[in-house]
Coordinates of C-alpha atoms in Angstrom, one line a residue:
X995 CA 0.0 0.0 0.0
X996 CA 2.6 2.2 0.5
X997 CA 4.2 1.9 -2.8
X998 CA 1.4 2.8 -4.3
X999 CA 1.0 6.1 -2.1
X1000 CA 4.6 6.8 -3.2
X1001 CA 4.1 5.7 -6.4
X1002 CA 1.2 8.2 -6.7
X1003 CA 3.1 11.1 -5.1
X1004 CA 6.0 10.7 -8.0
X1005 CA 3.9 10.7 -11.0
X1006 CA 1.5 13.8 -9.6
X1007 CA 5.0 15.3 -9.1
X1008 CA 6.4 14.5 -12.7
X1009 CA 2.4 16.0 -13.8
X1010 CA 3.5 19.2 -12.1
X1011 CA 6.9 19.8 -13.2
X1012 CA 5.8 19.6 -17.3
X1013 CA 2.9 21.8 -16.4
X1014 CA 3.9 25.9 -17.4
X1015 CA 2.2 28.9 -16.3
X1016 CA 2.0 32.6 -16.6
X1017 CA -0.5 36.2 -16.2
X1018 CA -0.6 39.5 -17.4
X1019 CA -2.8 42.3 -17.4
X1020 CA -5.2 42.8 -20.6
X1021 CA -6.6 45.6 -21.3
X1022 CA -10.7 46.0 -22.1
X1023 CA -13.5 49.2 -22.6
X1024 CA -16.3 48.2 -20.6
X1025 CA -19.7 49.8 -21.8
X1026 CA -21.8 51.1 -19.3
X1027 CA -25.0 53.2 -19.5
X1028 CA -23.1 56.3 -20.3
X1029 CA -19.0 56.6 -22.1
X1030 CA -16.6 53.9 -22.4
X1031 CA -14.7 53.3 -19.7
X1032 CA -11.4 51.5 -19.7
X1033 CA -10.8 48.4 -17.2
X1034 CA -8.0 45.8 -16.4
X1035 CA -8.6 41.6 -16.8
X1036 CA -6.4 39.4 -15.8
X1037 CA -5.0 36.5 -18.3
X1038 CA -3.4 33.5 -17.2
X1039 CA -2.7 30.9 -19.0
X1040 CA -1.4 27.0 -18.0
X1041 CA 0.2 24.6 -20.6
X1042 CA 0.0 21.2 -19.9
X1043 CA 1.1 17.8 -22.2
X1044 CA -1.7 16.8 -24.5
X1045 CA -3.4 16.6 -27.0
X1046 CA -3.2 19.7 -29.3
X1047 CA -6.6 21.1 -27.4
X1048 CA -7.4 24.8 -26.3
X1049 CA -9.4 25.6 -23.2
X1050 CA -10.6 29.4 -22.7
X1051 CA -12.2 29.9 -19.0
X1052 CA -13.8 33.7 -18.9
X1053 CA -15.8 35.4 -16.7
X1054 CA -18.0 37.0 -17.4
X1055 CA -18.8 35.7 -21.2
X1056 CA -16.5 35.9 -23.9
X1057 CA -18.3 36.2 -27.1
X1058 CA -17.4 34.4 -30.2
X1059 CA -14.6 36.5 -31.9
X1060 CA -12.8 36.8 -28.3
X1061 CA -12.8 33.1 -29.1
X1062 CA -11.4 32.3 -32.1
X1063 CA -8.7 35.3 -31.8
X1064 CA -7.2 33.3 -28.7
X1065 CA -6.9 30.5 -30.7
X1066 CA -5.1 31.9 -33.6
X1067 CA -2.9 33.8 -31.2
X1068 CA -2.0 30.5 -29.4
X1069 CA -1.1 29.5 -33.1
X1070 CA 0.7 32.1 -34.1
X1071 CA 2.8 31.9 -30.8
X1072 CA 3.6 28.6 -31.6
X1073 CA 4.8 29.1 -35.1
X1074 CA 7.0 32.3 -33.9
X1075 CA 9.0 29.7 -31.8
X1076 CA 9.1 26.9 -34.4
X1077 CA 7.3 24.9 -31.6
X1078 CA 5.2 21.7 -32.2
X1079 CA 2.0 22.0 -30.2
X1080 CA 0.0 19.1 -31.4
X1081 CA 1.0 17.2 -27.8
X1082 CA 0.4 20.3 -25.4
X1083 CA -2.9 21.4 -23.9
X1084 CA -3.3 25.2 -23.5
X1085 CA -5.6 26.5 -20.6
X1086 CA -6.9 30.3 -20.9
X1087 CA -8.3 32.4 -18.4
X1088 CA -9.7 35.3 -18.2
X1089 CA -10.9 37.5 -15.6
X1090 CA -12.9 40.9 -16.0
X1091 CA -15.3 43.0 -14.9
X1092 CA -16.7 44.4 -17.6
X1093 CA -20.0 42.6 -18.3
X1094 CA -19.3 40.8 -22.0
X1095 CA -15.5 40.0 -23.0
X1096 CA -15.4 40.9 -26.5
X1097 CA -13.4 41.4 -29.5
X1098 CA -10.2 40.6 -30.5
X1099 CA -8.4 44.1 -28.9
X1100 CA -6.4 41.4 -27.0
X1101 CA -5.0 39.1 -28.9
X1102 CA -1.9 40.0 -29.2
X1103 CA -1.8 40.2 -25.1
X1104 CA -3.0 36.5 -25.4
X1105 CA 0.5 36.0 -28.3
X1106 CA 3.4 37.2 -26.2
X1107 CA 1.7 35.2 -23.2
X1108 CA 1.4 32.4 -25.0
X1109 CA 5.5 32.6 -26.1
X1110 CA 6.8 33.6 -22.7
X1111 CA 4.9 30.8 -21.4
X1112 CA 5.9 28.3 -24.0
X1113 CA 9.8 29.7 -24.4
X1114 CA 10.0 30.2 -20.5
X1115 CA 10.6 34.1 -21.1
X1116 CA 10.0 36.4 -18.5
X1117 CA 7.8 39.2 -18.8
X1118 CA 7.7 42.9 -17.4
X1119 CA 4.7 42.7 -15.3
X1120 CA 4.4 46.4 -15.0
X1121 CA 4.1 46.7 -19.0
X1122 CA 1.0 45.3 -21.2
X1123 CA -0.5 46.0 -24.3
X1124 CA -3.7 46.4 -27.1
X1125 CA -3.4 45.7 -30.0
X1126 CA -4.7 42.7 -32.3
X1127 CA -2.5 40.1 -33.9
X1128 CA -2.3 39.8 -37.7
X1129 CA -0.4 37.3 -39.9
X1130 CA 3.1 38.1 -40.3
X1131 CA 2.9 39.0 -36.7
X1132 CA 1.2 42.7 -37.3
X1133 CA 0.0 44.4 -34.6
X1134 CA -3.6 45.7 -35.7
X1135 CA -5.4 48.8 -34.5
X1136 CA -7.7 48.6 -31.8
X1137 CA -10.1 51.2 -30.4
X1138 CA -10.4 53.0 -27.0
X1139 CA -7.2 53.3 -26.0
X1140 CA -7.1 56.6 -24.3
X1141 CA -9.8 54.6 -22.0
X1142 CA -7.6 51.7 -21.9
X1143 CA -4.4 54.1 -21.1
X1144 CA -6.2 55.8 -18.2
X1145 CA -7.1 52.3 -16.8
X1146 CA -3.3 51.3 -17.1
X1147 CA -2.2 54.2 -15.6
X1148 CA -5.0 53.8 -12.7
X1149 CA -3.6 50.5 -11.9
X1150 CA -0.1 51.4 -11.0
X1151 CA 1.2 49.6 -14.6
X1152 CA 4.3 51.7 -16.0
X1153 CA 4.2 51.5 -20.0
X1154 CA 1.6 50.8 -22.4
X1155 CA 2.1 49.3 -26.3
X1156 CA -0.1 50.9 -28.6
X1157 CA -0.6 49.9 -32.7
X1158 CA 1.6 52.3 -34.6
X1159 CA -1.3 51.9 -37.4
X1160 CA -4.0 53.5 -35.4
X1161 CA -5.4 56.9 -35.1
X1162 CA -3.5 57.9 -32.9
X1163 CA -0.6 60.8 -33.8
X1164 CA 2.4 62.3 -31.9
X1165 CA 0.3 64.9 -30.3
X1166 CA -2.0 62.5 -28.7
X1167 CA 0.8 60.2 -27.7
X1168 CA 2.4 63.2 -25.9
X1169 CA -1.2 64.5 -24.8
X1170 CA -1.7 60.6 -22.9
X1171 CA 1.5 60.3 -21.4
X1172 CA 1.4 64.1 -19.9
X1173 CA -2.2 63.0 -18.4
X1174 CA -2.0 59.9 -17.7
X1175 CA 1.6 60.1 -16.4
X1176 CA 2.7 56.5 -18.3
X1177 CA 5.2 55.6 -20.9
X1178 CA 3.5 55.1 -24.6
X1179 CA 4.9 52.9 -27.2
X1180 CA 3.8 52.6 -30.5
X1181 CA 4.5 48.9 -32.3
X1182 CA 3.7 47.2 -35.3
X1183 CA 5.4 44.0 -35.4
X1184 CA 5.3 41.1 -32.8
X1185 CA 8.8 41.0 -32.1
X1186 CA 8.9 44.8 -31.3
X1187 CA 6.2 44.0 -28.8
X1188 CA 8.3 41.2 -26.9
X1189 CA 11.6 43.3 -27.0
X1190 CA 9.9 46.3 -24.8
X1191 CA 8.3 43.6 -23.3
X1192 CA 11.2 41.2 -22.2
X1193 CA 14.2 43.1 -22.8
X1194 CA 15.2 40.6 -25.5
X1195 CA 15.9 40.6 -29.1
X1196 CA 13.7 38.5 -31.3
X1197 CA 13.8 37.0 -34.6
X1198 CA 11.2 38.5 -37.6
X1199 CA 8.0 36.2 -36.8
X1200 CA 7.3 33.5 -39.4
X1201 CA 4.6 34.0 -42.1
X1202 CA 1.5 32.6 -40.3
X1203 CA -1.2 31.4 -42.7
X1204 CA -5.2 32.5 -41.9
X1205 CA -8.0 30.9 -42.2
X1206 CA -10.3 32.1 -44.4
X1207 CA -13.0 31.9 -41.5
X1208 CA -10.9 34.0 -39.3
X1209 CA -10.7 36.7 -41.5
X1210 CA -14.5 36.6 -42.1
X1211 CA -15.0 36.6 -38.4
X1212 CA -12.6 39.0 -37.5

């Protein structure tokens, strides 16, 4: 019998030690009854050995395109690090206020999780970012930021990353940080995103092919 307790304790332990995890702040716009109004979630994610699969735990609801945009982030992570995930599990989730999680503002949040996780690369907890995540590892424009930048700032986080291709200019970039108090920097490709994120140089990220129903959705 106790073999088997022993036995038991050495195989939950060998469970443990190929399980990975990691968090990071996302940022969302909640919409209440009057403006916009920026708030903070909180991402974690846990990679276990598997079978290829995807898990996304939110609360409250994530709607469909929140969805599929984790997915193809998680897929896009994996191609960035020339990693075969058909025999890991990936376990999302996502914690927020606001009353619907929607959109695909965070994607590229969910991308640079996903690789530190995966390529056991620290991130700089008091940096996050918006933006969405397009093949070739663009960062896409995303809306609200000024709301998301206030919400940043209002949690004690210390820079923001910001799509270069989005409305904003130099004058609002300068107009945010004055207010707000917080770095802003703009980014447009994924490996520009982990370098203010991890201090590290990265690689161009590998062409990443897109579904046709992605694109549709998105």
């Amino acid at each position: 019998m106790m073999k088997k307790v022993v036995l038991l304790l050495l195989l939950l332990l060998v469970f443990q030690a190929h399980a990975k995890s990691g968090s990071m702040k996302l940022l969302a716009v909640s919409n209440g009854d009057t403006d916009p109004k920026g708030s903070i979630a909180d991402l974690e994610l846990e990679i276990k050995e598997g079978r290829g699969r995807i898990f996304i735990d939110s609360f409250p609801l994530s709607r469909l395109d929140t969805q599929i945009s984790t997915r193809f982030a998680k897929e896009v992570a994996c191609n960035f690090l020339e990693a075969d995930c058909s025999r890991l599990d990936f376990f999302y989730t996502i914690r927020a206020n606001s009353a619907l999680i929607g959109g695909p503002s965070a994607s590229a949040a969910t991308t640079i999780l996903t690789i530190s996780v995966l390529g056991d690369i620290p991130l700089d907890k008091d940096t996050t970012i918006t933006g969405t995540i397009n093949t070739g590892g663009i960062i896409g424009p995303v809306g609200g930021i000024e709301s998301k930048v206030d919400a940043a700032s209002k949690t004690g986080l210390k820079k923001v990353l910001v799509p270069k291709f989005s409305q904003l200019n130099l004058s609002n970039i300068s107009e945010y940080k004055e207010k707000y108090k917080i770095e802003i920097v703009e980014v447009s490709q994924l490996e520009d995103a982990l370098q203010e994120m991890t201090g590290r140089e990265f690689r161009t990220a590998a062409e990443i092919s897109v579904s046709s129903y992605y694109i549709e959705t998105m």
